[in-house]
Amino acid sequence: MRRVEGRTMGSRAAAVVLLAAGILTAAVAPAEARKRGGHHRPAGGGYSPPYAAMVVDVKSGKTLHAVNEDALRHPASITKVMTLYMLFEQLEKGRYELDSDLTITANAAAQAPSKLGLRPGSTITVEEAIKALVTKSANDVACAIGENIAGSEPRFAEMMTRKAKSLGMSRTNYSNASGLPDPDQITTARDLTILARAIQDRFPRYYRYFQTRSFAFRGRVIGNHNRLLGTVEGVDGIKTGYTRDSGFNLMTAAKLGDRQIVAIVLGGKSGASRDRIMADLVRSSLPRAYAGARQTNPVTEVAERGRPAVIADAGSRTRTEVASAEEDDEVETTSSTSISPPASVGTTTPGMRRPGLQALPGAAQAYAGPAGQAPFPTAGGKTTARLPAVEGVASRTEAPPKDARSEAFRPVTPTPWVIQLGAMDDEDKAKSILSDARSRTGALAKAAPYTVRVTHGGTTLYRARFSGFTEQSAAQDACATLKKNGFTCFATRS
């Protein structure tokens, strides 16, 4: 009986040991997974990153599919498309050649994976760097590109943000060159469709690198993370991305016959599900794309030229001369307007409409921003306040129609000093950035937003400005606050 009891007690002890070992293994496994790169895999059971998607017909500019397309999202490694845009620009200007060397700093070498693992002080050619970003999505190389071009990655991120704004990506902000997690690294699906078109329009010679399936690098063969290349008919690029906060992202360009589209999927629950969604979008959208001659202009940057124009009497449309501009420059001023959000067609972006802004001094009138747009990040802001964990995915297949209601123009009398945030190729874009800027900082509580139409060489731009500053210092202080909130601006005499 004792032997039986001894065996029984021994069995129980063994069971306890095995149970304890199992519990310990379960507790240690997640930590080990993180050390081994497990952070690149979505957590099981309820992982639901915020979703967004958009498909645009390149030739017609028509929206073929849209889900939460204006909601703020983290781009993850799709960021590297803008990093390469900046590098392609340097190549185009002759500042670098494809065989030029880029130096790897200690900071670049210390970047988190995915990376090539280059040592501080080593070099990599520009062409190798391009291929490393397209295939491996190497964060150390992305950082090195920024540092070599701008002197530091933060300065390069500022350049990227300015470039984004000049392209019309009004809700995009960059904090680094790689897309590694940062609460202020944000964009929208709509903005990314602009970038996807711009990089093809501007750099057709270099865009071909996004079709790279693999490349040999110092004894290694590195494959492309984009699984749709060669598997979905028509797909010719361009970039994947993933962080825990962003979910699985993909920017895709596809061309079949005379039809061409760009498509964005953000917030996939896994790489496989993201790829399935994108493949379905490509297959369903390409046949509906326009097959005739391109009706839209190539995506171009909006560059400011010379000093801002003198503003004519408020409420009028007056032709005036620009002091530093060409003879064929034409300036048309428009006062601020009351802007209503676009007519709803089953709004998919979460959030409530902002209340109307406070009345402006004099005859000016403030306007609220588009419904549902989350605030731009403030310094030290939390990601959770901007990106909801779960969002609806009801979609629409056509672009929302423009609001047909007439807008009442009211005069704005420019003060001695004004702030300019930029110039857009569309007046609605200029008004949108003014609305965004005013709603995100108290520095413009009493400022009057207005636009200035400028025509030069057949190109019409709309300058986005704020009046309401009698002193230069007040305008500069307000502009400094705007810059801290991710906007570009300058103070100037009216």
PDB file of C-alpha atoms in Angstrom, residues 179-382:
ATOM      1  CA  GLY A 179       8.001  54.272 -40.654  1.00  0.00           C
ATOM      2  CA  LEU A 180       9.086  52.812 -37.322  1.00  0.00           C
ATOM      3  CA  PRO A 181       6.466  53.427 -34.605  1.00  0.00           C
ATOM      4  CA  ASP A 182       5.932  57.081 -33.753  1.00  0.00           C
ATOM      5  CA  PRO A 183       2.622  58.593 -32.612  1.00  0.00           C
ATOM      6  CA  ASP A 184       3.082  61.576 -34.917  1.00  0.00           C
ATOM      7  CA  GLN A 185       3.842  59.561 -38.068  1.00  0.00           C
ATOM      8  CA  ILE A 186       0.420  59.766 -39.677  1.00  0.00           C
ATOM      9  CA  THR A 187      -1.316  59.873 -43.043  1.00  0.00           C
ATOM     10  CA  THR A 188      -4.577  58.901 -44.722  1.00  0.00           C
ATOM     11  CA  ALA A 189      -5.502  56.479 -47.471  1.00  0.00           C
ATOM     12  CA  ARG A 190      -6.426  59.430 -49.676  1.00  0.00           C
ATOM     13  CA  ASP A 191      -3.040  61.091 -49.161  1.00  0.00           C
ATOM     14  CA  LEU A 192      -1.259  57.849 -50.020  1.00  0.00           C
ATOM     15  CA  THR A 193      -3.128  57.555 -53.334  1.00  0.00           C
ATOM     16  CA  ILE A 194      -1.661  60.958 -54.186  1.00  0.00           C
ATOM     17  CA  LEU A 195       1.842  59.755 -53.355  1.00  0.00           C
ATOM     18  CA  ALA A 196       1.344  56.534 -55.328  1.00  0.00           C
ATOM     19  CA  ARG A 197       0.463  58.543 -58.426  1.00  0.00           C
ATOM     20  CA  ALA A 198       3.058  61.268 -57.860  1.00  0.00           C
ATOM     21  CA  ILE A 199       6.060  58.956 -57.675  1.00  0.00           C
ATOM     22  CA  GLN A 200       5.061  57.326 -60.976  1.00  0.00           C
ATOM     23  CA  ASP A 201       4.322  60.625 -62.695  1.00  0.00           C
ATOM     24  CA  ARG A 202       7.479  62.349 -61.488  1.00  0.00           C
ATOM     25  CA  PHE A 203      10.020  59.524 -61.664  1.00  0.00           C
ATOM     26  CA  PRO A 204       9.028  56.947 -64.316  1.00  0.00           C
ATOM     27  CA  ARG A 205      12.711  56.089 -64.786  1.00  0.00           C
ATOM     28  CA  TYR A 206      13.196  55.139 -61.135  1.00  0.00           C
ATOM     29  CA  TYR A 207       9.727  53.774 -60.415  1.00  0.00           C
ATOM     30  CA  ARG A 208      10.753  50.509 -62.075  1.00  0.00           C
ATOM     31  CA  TYR A 209      12.731  49.658 -58.925  1.00  0.00           C
ATOM     32  CA  PHE A 210       9.429  48.928 -57.163  1.00  0.00           C
ATOM     33  CA  GLN A 211       9.049  45.952 -59.502  1.00  0.00           C
ATOM     34  CA  THR A 212      12.200  44.338 -58.071  1.00  0.00           C
ATOM     35  CA  ARG A 213      11.396  40.786 -56.940  1.00  0.00           C
ATOM     36  CA  SER A 214      14.790  40.186 -55.265  1.00  0.00           C
ATOM     37  CA  PHE A 215      18.347  41.420 -55.318  1.00  0.00           C
ATOM     38  CA  ALA A 216      21.747  40.033 -54.410  1.00  0.00           C
ATOM     39  CA  PHE A 217      23.556  41.944 -51.683  1.00  0.00           C
ATOM     40  CA  ARG A 218      26.988  40.894 -50.497  1.00  0.00           C
ATOM     41  CA  GLY A 219      26.392  37.179 -50.666  1.00  0.00           C
ATOM     42  CA  ARG A 220      22.707  37.297 -49.755  1.00  0.00           C
ATOM     43  CA  VAL A 221      19.621  37.148 -51.931  1.00  0.00           C
ATOM     44  CA  ILE A 222      16.893  39.368 -50.498  1.00  0.00           C
ATOM     45  CA  GLY A 223      13.282  38.847 -51.596  1.00  0.00           C
ATOM     46  CA  ASN A 224      10.505  41.404 -51.866  1.00  0.00           C
ATOM     47  CA  HIS A 225       7.862  41.496 -49.105  1.00  0.00           C
ATOM     48  CA  ASN A 226       5.192  42.371 -51.679  1.00  0.00           C
ATOM     49  CA  ARG A 227       3.557  39.010 -52.412  1.00  0.00           C
ATOM     50  CA  LEU A 228       1.225  40.409 -55.081  1.00  0.00           C
ATOM     51  CA  LEU A 229       4.066  40.996 -57.535  1.00  0.00           C
ATOM     52  CA  GLY A 230       3.852  38.249 -60.121  1.00  0.00           C
ATOM     53  CA  THR A 231       0.740  36.702 -58.576  1.00  0.00           C
ATOM     54  CA  VAL A 232      -1.990  39.271 -59.332  1.00  0.00           C
ATOM     55  CA  GLU A 233      -2.314  40.286 -62.969  1.00  0.00           C
ATOM     56  CA  GLY A 234      -1.430  43.912 -63.591  1.00  0.00           C
ATOM     57  CA  VAL A 235       0.279  44.651 -60.258  1.00  0.00           C
ATOM     58  CA  ASP A 236       3.646  46.360 -60.733  1.00  0.00           C
ATOM     59  CA  GLY A 237       4.416  47.660 -57.191  1.00  0.00           C
ATOM     60  CA  ILE A 238       4.703  49.248 -54.818  1.00  0.00           C
ATOM     61  CA  LYS A 239       5.203  48.898 -50.961  1.00  0.00           C
ATOM     62  CA  THR A 240       4.144  46.966 -47.875  1.00  0.00           C
ATOM     63  CA  GLY A 241       4.232  48.049 -44.229  1.00  0.00           C
ATOM     64  CA  TYR A 242       3.482  46.838 -40.728  1.00  0.00           C
ATOM     65  CA  THR A 243       3.622  47.996 -37.133  1.00  0.00           C
ATOM     66  CA  ARG A 244       1.465  46.832 -34.264  1.00  0.00           C
ATOM     67  CA  ASP A 245      -0.464  50.111 -34.251  1.00  0.00           C
ATOM     68  CA  SER A 246      -0.885  50.359 -38.009  1.00  0.00           C
ATOM     69  CA  GLY A 247      -1.764  46.802 -38.866  1.00  0.00           C
ATOM     70  CA  PHE A 248      -0.755  45.367 -42.241  1.00  0.00           C
ATOM     71  CA  ASN A 249      -0.555  48.063 -44.921  1.00  0.00           C
ATOM     72  CA  LEU A 250      -0.100  47.932 -48.670  1.00  0.00           C
ATOM     73  CA  MET A 251       0.240  50.502 -51.435  1.00  0.00           C
ATOM     74  CA  THR A 252      -0.367  48.992 -54.868  1.00  0.00           C
ATOM     75  CA  ALA A 253      -0.222  50.194 -58.443  1.00  0.00           C
ATOM     76  CA  ALA A 254      -1.720  48.116 -61.230  1.00  0.00           C
ATOM     77  CA  LYS A 255      -1.967  48.494 -64.976  1.00  0.00           C
ATOM     78  CA  LEU A 256      -3.704  46.200 -67.419  1.00  0.00           C
ATOM     79  CA  GLY A 257      -4.048  47.154 -71.049  1.00  0.00           C
ATOM     80  CA  ASP A 258      -5.129  50.784 -71.143  1.00  0.00           C
ATOM     81  CA  ARG A 259      -6.471  50.820 -67.585  1.00  0.00           C
ATOM     82  CA  GLN A 260      -4.489  51.972 -64.558  1.00  0.00           C
ATOM     83  CA  ILE A 261      -5.276  52.273 -60.845  1.00  0.00           C
ATOM     84  CA  VAL A 262      -3.596  52.907 -57.516  1.00  0.00           C
ATOM     85  CA  ALA A 263      -4.941  51.256 -54.367  1.00  0.00           C
ATOM     86  CA  ILE A 264      -4.308  51.559 -50.641  1.00  0.00           C
ATOM     87  CA  VAL A 265      -5.176  49.110 -47.866  1.00  0.00           C
ATOM     88  CA  LEU A 266      -4.351  50.113 -44.281  1.00  0.00           C
ATOM     89  CA  GLY A 267      -4.963  48.122 -41.129  1.00  0.00           C
ATOM     90  CA  GLY A 268      -5.106  44.555 -42.389  1.00  0.00           C
ATOM     91  CA  LYS A 269      -5.355  41.954 -39.619  1.00  0.00           C
ATOM     92  CA  SER A 270      -2.596  39.855 -41.156  1.00  0.00           C
ATOM     93  CA  GLY A 271      -0.359  39.911 -44.180  1.00  0.00           C
ATOM     94  CA  ALA A 272      -2.445  37.234 -45.856  1.00  0.00           C
ATOM     95  CA  SER A 273      -5.787  38.943 -45.230  1.00  0.00           C
ATOM     96  CA  ARG A 274      -4.384  42.289 -46.398  1.00  0.00           C
ATOM     97  CA  ASP A 275      -3.153  40.656 -49.591  1.00  0.00           C
ATOM     98  CA  ARG A 276      -6.529  39.020 -50.189  1.00  0.00           C
ATOM     99  CA  ILE A 277      -8.330  42.331 -49.740  1.00  0.00           C
ATOM    100  CA  MET A 278      -5.952  44.102 -52.094  1.00  0.00           C
ATOM    101  CA  ALA A 279      -6.117  41.337 -54.704  1.00  0.00           C
ATOM    102  CA  ASP A 280      -9.917  41.518 -54.662  1.00  0.00           C
ATOM    103  CA  LEU A 281      -9.825  45.319 -55.000  1.00  0.00           C
ATOM    104  CA  VAL A 282      -7.433  45.158 -57.938  1.00  0.00           C
ATOM    105  CA  ARG A 283      -9.435  42.478 -59.751  1.00  0.00           C
ATOM    106  CA  SER A 284     -12.748  44.258 -59.223  1.00  0.00           C
ATOM    107  CA  SER A 285     -11.502  47.807 -59.903  1.00  0.00           C
ATOM    108  CA  LEU A 286      -9.265  47.438 -62.960  1.00  0.00           C
ATOM    109  CA  PRO A 287     -12.116  46.419 -65.302  1.00  0.00           C
ATOM    110  CA  ARG A 288     -14.049  49.526 -64.198  1.00  0.00           C
ATOM    111  CA  ALA A 289     -11.136  51.921 -64.776  1.00  0.00           C
ATOM    112  CA  TYR A 290     -11.175  54.314 -67.706  1.00  0.00           C
ATOM    113  CA  ALA A 291      -9.435  52.969 -70.823  1.00  0.00           C
ATOM    114  CA  GLY A 292      -9.258  56.168 -72.856  1.00  0.00           C
ATOM    115  CA  ALA A 293      -6.674  58.935 -72.901  1.00  0.00           C
ATOM    116  CA  ARG A 294      -5.677  60.278 -69.498  1.00  0.00           C
ATOM    117  CA  GLN A 295      -8.031  63.052 -68.379  1.00  0.00           C
ATOM    118  CA  THR A 296      -6.174  64.096 -65.245  1.00  0.00           C
ATOM    119  CA  ASN A 297      -2.979  66.089 -65.067  1.00  0.00           C
ATOM    120  CA  PRO A 298       0.099  64.432 -63.568  1.00  0.00           C
ATOM    121  CA  VAL A 299       0.464  64.999 -59.828  1.00  0.00           C
ATOM    122  CA  THR A 300       2.817  67.930 -59.410  1.00  0.00           C
ATOM    123  CA  GLU A 301       4.246  69.860 -56.508  1.00  0.00           C
ATOM    124  CA  VAL A 302       2.989  73.297 -55.599  1.00  0.00           C
ATOM    125  CA  ALA A 303       5.950  75.655 -55.261  1.00  0.00           C
ATOM    126  CA  GLU A 304       5.727  79.131 -53.874  1.00  0.00           C
ATOM    127  CA  ARG A 305       7.324  81.883 -55.963  1.00  0.00           C
ATOM    128  CA  GLY A 306       8.353  85.314 -54.815  1.00  0.00           C
ATOM    129  CA  ARG A 307       6.643  87.437 -52.190  1.00  0.00           C
ATOM    130  CA  PRO A 308       2.942  87.055 -51.499  1.00  0.00           C
ATOM    131  CA  ALA A 309       0.724  89.415 -53.472  1.00  0.00           C
ATOM    132  CA  VAL A 310      -0.810  92.566 -52.077  1.00  0.00           C
ATOM    133  CA  ILE A 311      -4.437  91.926 -51.187  1.00  0.00           C
ATOM    134  CA  ALA A 312      -7.084  94.044 -52.871  1.00  0.00           C
ATOM    135  CA  ASP A 313     -10.108  95.524 -51.124  1.00  0.00           C
ATOM    136  CA  ALA A 314     -12.066  92.865 -49.283  1.00  0.00           C
ATOM    137  CA  GLY A 315     -15.009  91.311 -51.062  1.00  0.00           C
ATOM    138  CA  SER A 316     -13.771  92.167 -54.530  1.00  0.00           C
ATOM    139  CA  ARG A 317     -12.044  90.166 -57.233  1.00  0.00           C
ATOM    140  CA  THR A 318      -9.253  92.365 -58.507  1.00  0.00           C
ATOM    141  CA  ARG A 319      -6.371  91.913 -60.879  1.00  0.00           C
ATOM    142  CA  THR A 320      -3.155  93.192 -59.317  1.00  0.00           C
ATOM    143  CA  GLU A 321       0.560  92.933 -59.929  1.00  0.00           C
ATOM    144  CA  VAL A 322       2.945  90.793 -57.878  1.00  0.00           C
ATOM    145  CA  ALA A 323       6.095  92.716 -57.069  1.00  0.00           C
ATOM    146  CA  SER A 324       8.530  89.848 -57.642  1.00  0.00           C
ATOM    147  CA  ALA A 325       6.650  87.827 -60.218  1.00  0.00           C
ATOM    148  CA  GLU A 326       6.619  87.540 -63.989  1.00  0.00           C
ATOM    149  CA  GLU A 327       4.543  89.873 -66.140  1.00  0.00           C
ATOM    150  CA  ASP A 328       1.943  87.215 -66.838  1.00  0.00           C
ATOM    151  CA  ASP A 329       1.185  86.632 -63.166  1.00  0.00           C
ATOM    152  CA  GLU A 330      -2.408  87.276 -62.236  1.00  0.00           C
ATOM    153  CA  VAL A 331      -3.670  87.508 -58.673  1.00  0.00           C
ATOM    154  CA  GLU A 332      -7.263  87.113 -57.645  1.00  0.00           C
ATOM    155  CA  THR A 333      -8.274  87.488 -54.033  1.00  0.00           C
ATOM    156  CA  THR A 334     -11.202  85.811 -52.354  1.00  0.00           C
ATOM    157  CA  SER A 335     -12.516  86.487 -48.906  1.00  0.00           C
ATOM    158  CA  SER A 336     -13.118  83.792 -46.321  1.00  0.00           C
ATOM    159  CA  THR A 337     -16.190  81.685 -46.782  1.00  0.00           C
ATOM    160  CA  SER A 338     -18.465  79.500 -44.749  1.00  0.00           C
ATOM    161  CA  ILE A 339     -17.492  75.985 -45.782  1.00  0.00           C
ATOM    162  CA  SER A 340     -19.817  73.048 -45.320  1.00  0.00           C
ATOM    163  CA  PRO A 341     -18.648  69.434 -45.285  1.00  0.00           C
ATOM    164  CA  PRO A 342     -19.208  67.453 -48.492  1.00  0.00           C
ATOM    165  CA  ALA A 343     -22.649  65.968 -48.943  1.00  0.00           C
ATOM    166  CA  SER A 344     -22.742  62.629 -47.181  1.00  0.00           C
ATOM    167  CA  VAL A 345     -22.899  59.382 -49.108  1.00  0.00           C
ATOM    168  CA  GLY A 346     -22.813  57.038 -46.167  1.00  0.00           C
ATOM    169  CA  THR A 347     -19.921  58.570 -44.234  1.00  0.00           C
ATOM    170  CA  THR A 348     -17.451  55.913 -43.215  1.00  0.00           C
ATOM    171  CA  THR A 349     -14.970  57.984 -41.244  1.00  0.00           C
ATOM    172  CA  PRO A 350     -15.641  57.804 -37.504  1.00  0.00           C
ATOM    173  CA  GLY A 351     -16.000  60.757 -35.215  1.00  0.00           C
ATOM    174  CA  MET A 352     -18.404  63.621 -34.803  1.00  0.00           C
ATOM    175  CA  ARG A 353     -18.509  66.879 -36.676  1.00  0.00           C
ATOM    176  CA  ARG A 354     -16.607  69.650 -35.011  1.00  0.00           C
ATOM    177  CA  PRO A 355     -18.748  72.459 -33.650  1.00  0.00           C
ATOM    178  CA  GLY A 356     -18.552  75.721 -35.530  1.00  0.00           C
ATOM    179  CA  LEU A 357     -15.569  77.841 -34.682  1.00  0.00           C
ATOM    180  CA  GLN A 358     -15.862  81.136 -32.862  1.00  0.00           C
ATOM    181  CA  ALA A 359     -16.794  84.184 -34.875  1.00  0.00           C
ATOM    182  CA  LEU A 360     -13.884  86.150 -36.252  1.00  0.00           C
ATOM    183  CA  PRO A 361     -13.454  89.895 -35.835  1.00  0.00           C
ATOM    184  CA  GLY A 362     -14.883  92.309 -38.347  1.00  0.00           C
ATOM    185  CA  ALA A 363     -16.752  90.873 -41.280  1.00  0.00           C
ATOM    186  CA  ALA A 364     -14.767  87.624 -41.484  1.00  0.00           C
ATOM    187  CA  GLN A 365     -16.397  84.288 -40.758  1.00  0.00           C
ATOM    188  CA  ALA A 366     -14.779  81.080 -39.603  1.00  0.00           C
ATOM    189  CA  TYR A 367     -15.628  77.718 -41.048  1.00  0.00           C
ATOM    190  CA  ALA A 368     -15.630  74.235 -39.599  1.00  0.00           C
ATOM    191  CA  GLY A 369     -13.486  71.476 -41.025  1.00  0.00           C
ATOM    192  CA  PRO A 370     -14.831  68.389 -42.759  1.00  0.00           C
ATOM    193  CA  ALA A 371     -16.864  66.099 -40.560  1.00  0.00           C
ATOM    194  CA  GLY A 372     -15.096  63.275 -38.817  1.00  0.00           C
ATOM    195  CA  GLN A 373     -11.512  64.351 -39.399  1.00  0.00           C
ATOM    196  CA  ALA A 374      -9.410  63.542 -36.376  1.00  0.00           C
ATOM    197  CA  PRO A 375      -7.151  66.299 -35.020  1.00  0.00           C
ATOM    198  CA  PHE A 376      -3.587  66.601 -36.211  1.00  0.00           C
ATOM    199  CA  PRO A 377      -1.068  65.410 -33.601  1.00  0.00           C
ATOM    200  CA  THR A 378       0.210  67.843 -31.040  1.00  0.00           C
ATOM    201  CA  ALA A 379       3.639  67.524 -29.500  1.00  0.00           C
ATOM    202  CA  GLY A 380       3.658  64.574 -27.144  1.00  0.00           C
ATOM    203  CA  GLY A 381       0.141  63.617 -28.148  1.00  0.00           C
ATOM    204  CA  LYS A 382      -1.065  60.055 -27.662  1.00  0.00           C
TER     205      LYS A 382
END
